[in-house]
CSV table of N, CA and C in Angstrom, one decimal:
chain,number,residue,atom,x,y,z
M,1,UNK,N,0.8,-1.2,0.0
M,1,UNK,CA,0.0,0.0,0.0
M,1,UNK,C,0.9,1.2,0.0
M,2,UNK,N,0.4,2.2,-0.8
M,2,UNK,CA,1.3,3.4,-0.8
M,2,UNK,C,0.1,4.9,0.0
M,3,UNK,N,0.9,5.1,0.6
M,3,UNK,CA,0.5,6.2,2.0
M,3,UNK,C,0.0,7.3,0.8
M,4,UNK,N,1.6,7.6,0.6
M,4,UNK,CA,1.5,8.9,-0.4
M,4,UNK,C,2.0,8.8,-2.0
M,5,UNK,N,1.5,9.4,-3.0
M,5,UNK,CA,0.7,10.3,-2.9
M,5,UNK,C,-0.4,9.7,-2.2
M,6,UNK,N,-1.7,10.7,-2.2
M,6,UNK,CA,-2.8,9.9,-2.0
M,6,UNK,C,-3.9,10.7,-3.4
M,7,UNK,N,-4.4,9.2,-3.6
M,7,UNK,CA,-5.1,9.3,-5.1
M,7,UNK,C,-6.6,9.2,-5.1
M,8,UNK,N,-7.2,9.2,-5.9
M,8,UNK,CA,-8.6,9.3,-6.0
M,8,UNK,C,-9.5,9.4,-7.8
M,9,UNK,N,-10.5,9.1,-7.3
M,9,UNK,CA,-11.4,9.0,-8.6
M,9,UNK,C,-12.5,10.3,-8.1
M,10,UNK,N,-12.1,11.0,-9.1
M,10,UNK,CA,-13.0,12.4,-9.1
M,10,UNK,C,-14.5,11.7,-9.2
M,11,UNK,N,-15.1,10.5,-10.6
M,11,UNK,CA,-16.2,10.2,-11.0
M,11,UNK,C,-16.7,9.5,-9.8
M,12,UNK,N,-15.9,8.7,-8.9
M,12,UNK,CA,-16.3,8.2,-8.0
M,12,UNK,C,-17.1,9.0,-6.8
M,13,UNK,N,-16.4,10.1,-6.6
M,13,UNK,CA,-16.7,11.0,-5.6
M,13,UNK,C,-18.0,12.2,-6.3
M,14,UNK,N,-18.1,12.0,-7.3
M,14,UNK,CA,-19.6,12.7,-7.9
M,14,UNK,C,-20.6,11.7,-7.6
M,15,UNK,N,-20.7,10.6,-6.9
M,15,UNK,CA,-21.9,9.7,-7.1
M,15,UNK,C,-21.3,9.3,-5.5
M,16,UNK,N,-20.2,9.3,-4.6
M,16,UNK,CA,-20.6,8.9,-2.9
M,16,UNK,C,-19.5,9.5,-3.0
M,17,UNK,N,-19.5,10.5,-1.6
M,17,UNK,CA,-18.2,10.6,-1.1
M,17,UNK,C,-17.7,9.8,-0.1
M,18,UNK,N,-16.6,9.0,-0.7
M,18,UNK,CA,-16.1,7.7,-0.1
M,18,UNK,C,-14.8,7.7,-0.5
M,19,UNK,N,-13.5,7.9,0.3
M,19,UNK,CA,-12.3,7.4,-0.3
M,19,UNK,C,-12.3,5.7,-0.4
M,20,UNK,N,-11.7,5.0,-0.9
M,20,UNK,CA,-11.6,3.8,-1.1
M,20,UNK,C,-10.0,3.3,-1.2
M,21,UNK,N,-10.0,2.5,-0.1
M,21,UNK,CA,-8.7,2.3,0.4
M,21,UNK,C,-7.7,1.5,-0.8
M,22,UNK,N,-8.5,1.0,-1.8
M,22,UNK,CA,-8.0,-0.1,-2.9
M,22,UNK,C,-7.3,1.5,-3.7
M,23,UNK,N,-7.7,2.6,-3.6
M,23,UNK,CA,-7.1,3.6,-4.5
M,23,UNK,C,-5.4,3.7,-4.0
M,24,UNK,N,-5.0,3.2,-3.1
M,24,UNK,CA,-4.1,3.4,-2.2
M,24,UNK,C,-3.0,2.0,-2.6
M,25,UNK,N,-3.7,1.0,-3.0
M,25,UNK,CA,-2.8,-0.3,-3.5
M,25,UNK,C,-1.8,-0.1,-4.1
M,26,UNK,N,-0.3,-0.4,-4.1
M,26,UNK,CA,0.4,0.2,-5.0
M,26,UNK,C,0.0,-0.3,-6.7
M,27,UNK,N,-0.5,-1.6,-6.7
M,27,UNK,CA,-0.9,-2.3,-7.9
M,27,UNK,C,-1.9,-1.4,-8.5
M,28,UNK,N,-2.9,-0.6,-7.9
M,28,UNK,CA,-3.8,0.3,-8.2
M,28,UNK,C,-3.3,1.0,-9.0
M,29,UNK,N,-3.8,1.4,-10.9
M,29,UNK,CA,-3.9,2.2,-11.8
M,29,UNK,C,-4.8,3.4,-11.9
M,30,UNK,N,-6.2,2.5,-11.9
M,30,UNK,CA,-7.2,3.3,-12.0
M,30,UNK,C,-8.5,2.7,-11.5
M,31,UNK,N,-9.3,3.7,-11.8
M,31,UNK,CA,-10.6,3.0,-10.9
M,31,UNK,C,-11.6,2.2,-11.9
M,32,UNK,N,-11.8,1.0,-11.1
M,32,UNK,CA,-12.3,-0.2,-11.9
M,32,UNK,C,-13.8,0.1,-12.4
M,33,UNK,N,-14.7,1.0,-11.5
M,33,UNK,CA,-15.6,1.6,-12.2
M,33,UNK,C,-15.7,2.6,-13.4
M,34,UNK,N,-15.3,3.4,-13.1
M,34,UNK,CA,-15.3,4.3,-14.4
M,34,UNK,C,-13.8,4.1,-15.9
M,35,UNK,N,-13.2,3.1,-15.3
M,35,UNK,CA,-11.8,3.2,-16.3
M,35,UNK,C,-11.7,4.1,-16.8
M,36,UNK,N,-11.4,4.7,-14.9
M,36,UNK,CA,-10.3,6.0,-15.7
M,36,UNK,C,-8.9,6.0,-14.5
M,37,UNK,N,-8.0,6.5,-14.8
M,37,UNK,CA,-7.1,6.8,-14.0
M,37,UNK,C,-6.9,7.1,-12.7
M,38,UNK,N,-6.6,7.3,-11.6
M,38,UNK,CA,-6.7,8.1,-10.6
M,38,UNK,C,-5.9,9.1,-10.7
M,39,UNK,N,-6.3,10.1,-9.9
M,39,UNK,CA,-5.9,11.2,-9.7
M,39,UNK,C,-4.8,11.6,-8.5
M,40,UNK,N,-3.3,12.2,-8.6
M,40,UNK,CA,-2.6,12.2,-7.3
M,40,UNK,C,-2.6,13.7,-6.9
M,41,UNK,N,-3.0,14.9,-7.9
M,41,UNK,CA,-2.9,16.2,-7.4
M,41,UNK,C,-4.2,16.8,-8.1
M,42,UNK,N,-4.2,17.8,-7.5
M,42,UNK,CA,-5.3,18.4,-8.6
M,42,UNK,C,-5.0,18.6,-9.6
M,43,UNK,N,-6.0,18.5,-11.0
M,43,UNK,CA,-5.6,18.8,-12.0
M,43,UNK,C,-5.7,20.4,-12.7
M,44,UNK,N,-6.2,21.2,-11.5
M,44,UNK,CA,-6.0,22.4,-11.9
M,44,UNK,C,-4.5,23.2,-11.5
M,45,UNK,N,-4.6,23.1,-10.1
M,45,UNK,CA,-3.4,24.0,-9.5
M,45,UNK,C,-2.3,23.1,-9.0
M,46,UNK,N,-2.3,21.9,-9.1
M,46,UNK,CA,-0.8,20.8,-9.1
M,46,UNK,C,-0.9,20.5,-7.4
M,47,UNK,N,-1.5,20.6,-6.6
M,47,UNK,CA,-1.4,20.5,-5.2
M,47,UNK,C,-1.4,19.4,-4.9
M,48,UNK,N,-1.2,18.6,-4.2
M,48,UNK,CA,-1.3,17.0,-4.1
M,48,UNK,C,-2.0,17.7,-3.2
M,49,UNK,N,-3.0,15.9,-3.3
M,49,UNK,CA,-4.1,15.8,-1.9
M,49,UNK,C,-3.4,15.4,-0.8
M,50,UNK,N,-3.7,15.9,0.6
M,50,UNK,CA,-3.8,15.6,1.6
M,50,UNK,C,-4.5,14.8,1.9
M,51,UNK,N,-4.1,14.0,3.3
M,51,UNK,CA,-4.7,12.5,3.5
M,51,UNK,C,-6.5,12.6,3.8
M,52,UNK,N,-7.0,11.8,3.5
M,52,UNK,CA,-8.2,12.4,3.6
M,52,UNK,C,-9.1,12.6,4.6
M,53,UNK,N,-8.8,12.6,6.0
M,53,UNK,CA,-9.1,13.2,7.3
M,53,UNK,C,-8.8,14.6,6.6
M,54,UNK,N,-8.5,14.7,5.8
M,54,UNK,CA,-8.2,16.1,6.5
M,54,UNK,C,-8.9,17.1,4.6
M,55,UNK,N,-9.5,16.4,4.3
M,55,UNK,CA,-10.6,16.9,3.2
M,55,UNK,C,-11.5,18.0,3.3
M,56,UNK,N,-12.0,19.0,3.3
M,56,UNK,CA,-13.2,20.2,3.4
M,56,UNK,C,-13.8,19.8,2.4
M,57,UNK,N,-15.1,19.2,2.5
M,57,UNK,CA,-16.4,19.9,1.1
M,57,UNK,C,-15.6,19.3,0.3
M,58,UNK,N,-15.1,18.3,-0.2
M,58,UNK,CA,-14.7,17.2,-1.1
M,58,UNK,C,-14.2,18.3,-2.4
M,59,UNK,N,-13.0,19.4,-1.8
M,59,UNK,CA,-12.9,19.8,-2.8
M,59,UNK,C,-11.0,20.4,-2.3
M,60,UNK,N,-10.1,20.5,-3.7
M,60,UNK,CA,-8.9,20.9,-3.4
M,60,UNK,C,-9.1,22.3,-2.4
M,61,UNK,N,-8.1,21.8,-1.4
M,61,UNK,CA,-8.2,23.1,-0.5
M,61,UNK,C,-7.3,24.3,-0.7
M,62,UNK,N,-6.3,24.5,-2.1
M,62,UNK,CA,-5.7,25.6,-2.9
M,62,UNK,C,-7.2,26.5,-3.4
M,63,UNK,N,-7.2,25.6,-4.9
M,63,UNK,CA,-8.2,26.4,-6.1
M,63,UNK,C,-9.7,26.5,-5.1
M,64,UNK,N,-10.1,25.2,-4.5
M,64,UNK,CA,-11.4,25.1,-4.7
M,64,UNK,C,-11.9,24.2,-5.3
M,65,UNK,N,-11.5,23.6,-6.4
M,65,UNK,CA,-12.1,22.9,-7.7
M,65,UNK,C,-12.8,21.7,-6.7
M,66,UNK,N,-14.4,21.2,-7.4
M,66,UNK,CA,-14.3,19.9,-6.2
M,66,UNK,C,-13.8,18.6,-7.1
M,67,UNK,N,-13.8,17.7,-6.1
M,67,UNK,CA,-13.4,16.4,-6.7
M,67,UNK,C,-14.2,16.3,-7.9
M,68,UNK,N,-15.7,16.2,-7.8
M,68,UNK,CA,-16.3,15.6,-9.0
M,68,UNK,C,-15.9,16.5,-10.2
M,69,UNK,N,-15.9,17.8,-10.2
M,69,UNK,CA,-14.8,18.7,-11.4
M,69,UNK,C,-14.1,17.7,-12.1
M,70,UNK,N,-13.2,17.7,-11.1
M,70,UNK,CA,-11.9,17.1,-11.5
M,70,UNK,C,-12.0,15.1,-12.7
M,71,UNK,N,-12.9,14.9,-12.1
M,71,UNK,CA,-13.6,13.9,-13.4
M,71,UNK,C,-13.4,14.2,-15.0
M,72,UNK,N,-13.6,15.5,-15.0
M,72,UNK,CA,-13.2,15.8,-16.5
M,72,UNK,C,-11.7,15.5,-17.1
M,73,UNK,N,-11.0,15.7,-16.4
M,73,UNK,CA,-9.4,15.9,-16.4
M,73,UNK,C,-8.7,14.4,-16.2
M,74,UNK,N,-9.3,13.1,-15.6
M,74,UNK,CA,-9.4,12.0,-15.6
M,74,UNK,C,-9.4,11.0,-16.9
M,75,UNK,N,-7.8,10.7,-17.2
M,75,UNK,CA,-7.5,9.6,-18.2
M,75,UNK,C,-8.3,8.5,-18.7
M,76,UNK,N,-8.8,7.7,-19.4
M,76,UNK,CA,-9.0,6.7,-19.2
M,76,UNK,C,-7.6,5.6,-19.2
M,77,UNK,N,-8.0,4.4,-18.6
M,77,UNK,CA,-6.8,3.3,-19.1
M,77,UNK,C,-6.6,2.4,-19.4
């Protein structure tokens, strides 16, 4: 398991806000639901996420941008 970065599925987090600890696997690419990538910073302002205890309003705590935004910006793979 990798601590840091810490990653995420923007699509995921538009439909439950729930980190999911399998995002964390180092084997983990992307998210098995939507095949798309995970995300390790925001894709607007570059900030890596902070661990997620420590999340506001499911959104980067730089820009603002929320997670589900960030879905757009989301690879597939």
């Amino acid at each position: 398991m990798k601590h840091s970065p810490i990653r995420l599925c923007g699509a995921c987090y538009a439909q439950s806000v729930c980190h999911k600890i399998e995002w964390q696997f180092k084997k983990t690419v992307g998210c098995d639901r939507h095949q798309l990538r995970l995300l390790s910073k925001c894709p607007v302002c570059e900030k890596p996420f902070p661990i997620p205890a420590l999340w506001m309003d499911g959104q980067c705590q730089r820009c603002f941008t929320s997670f589900a935004e960030m879905a757009e910006y989301q690879k597939p793979y």
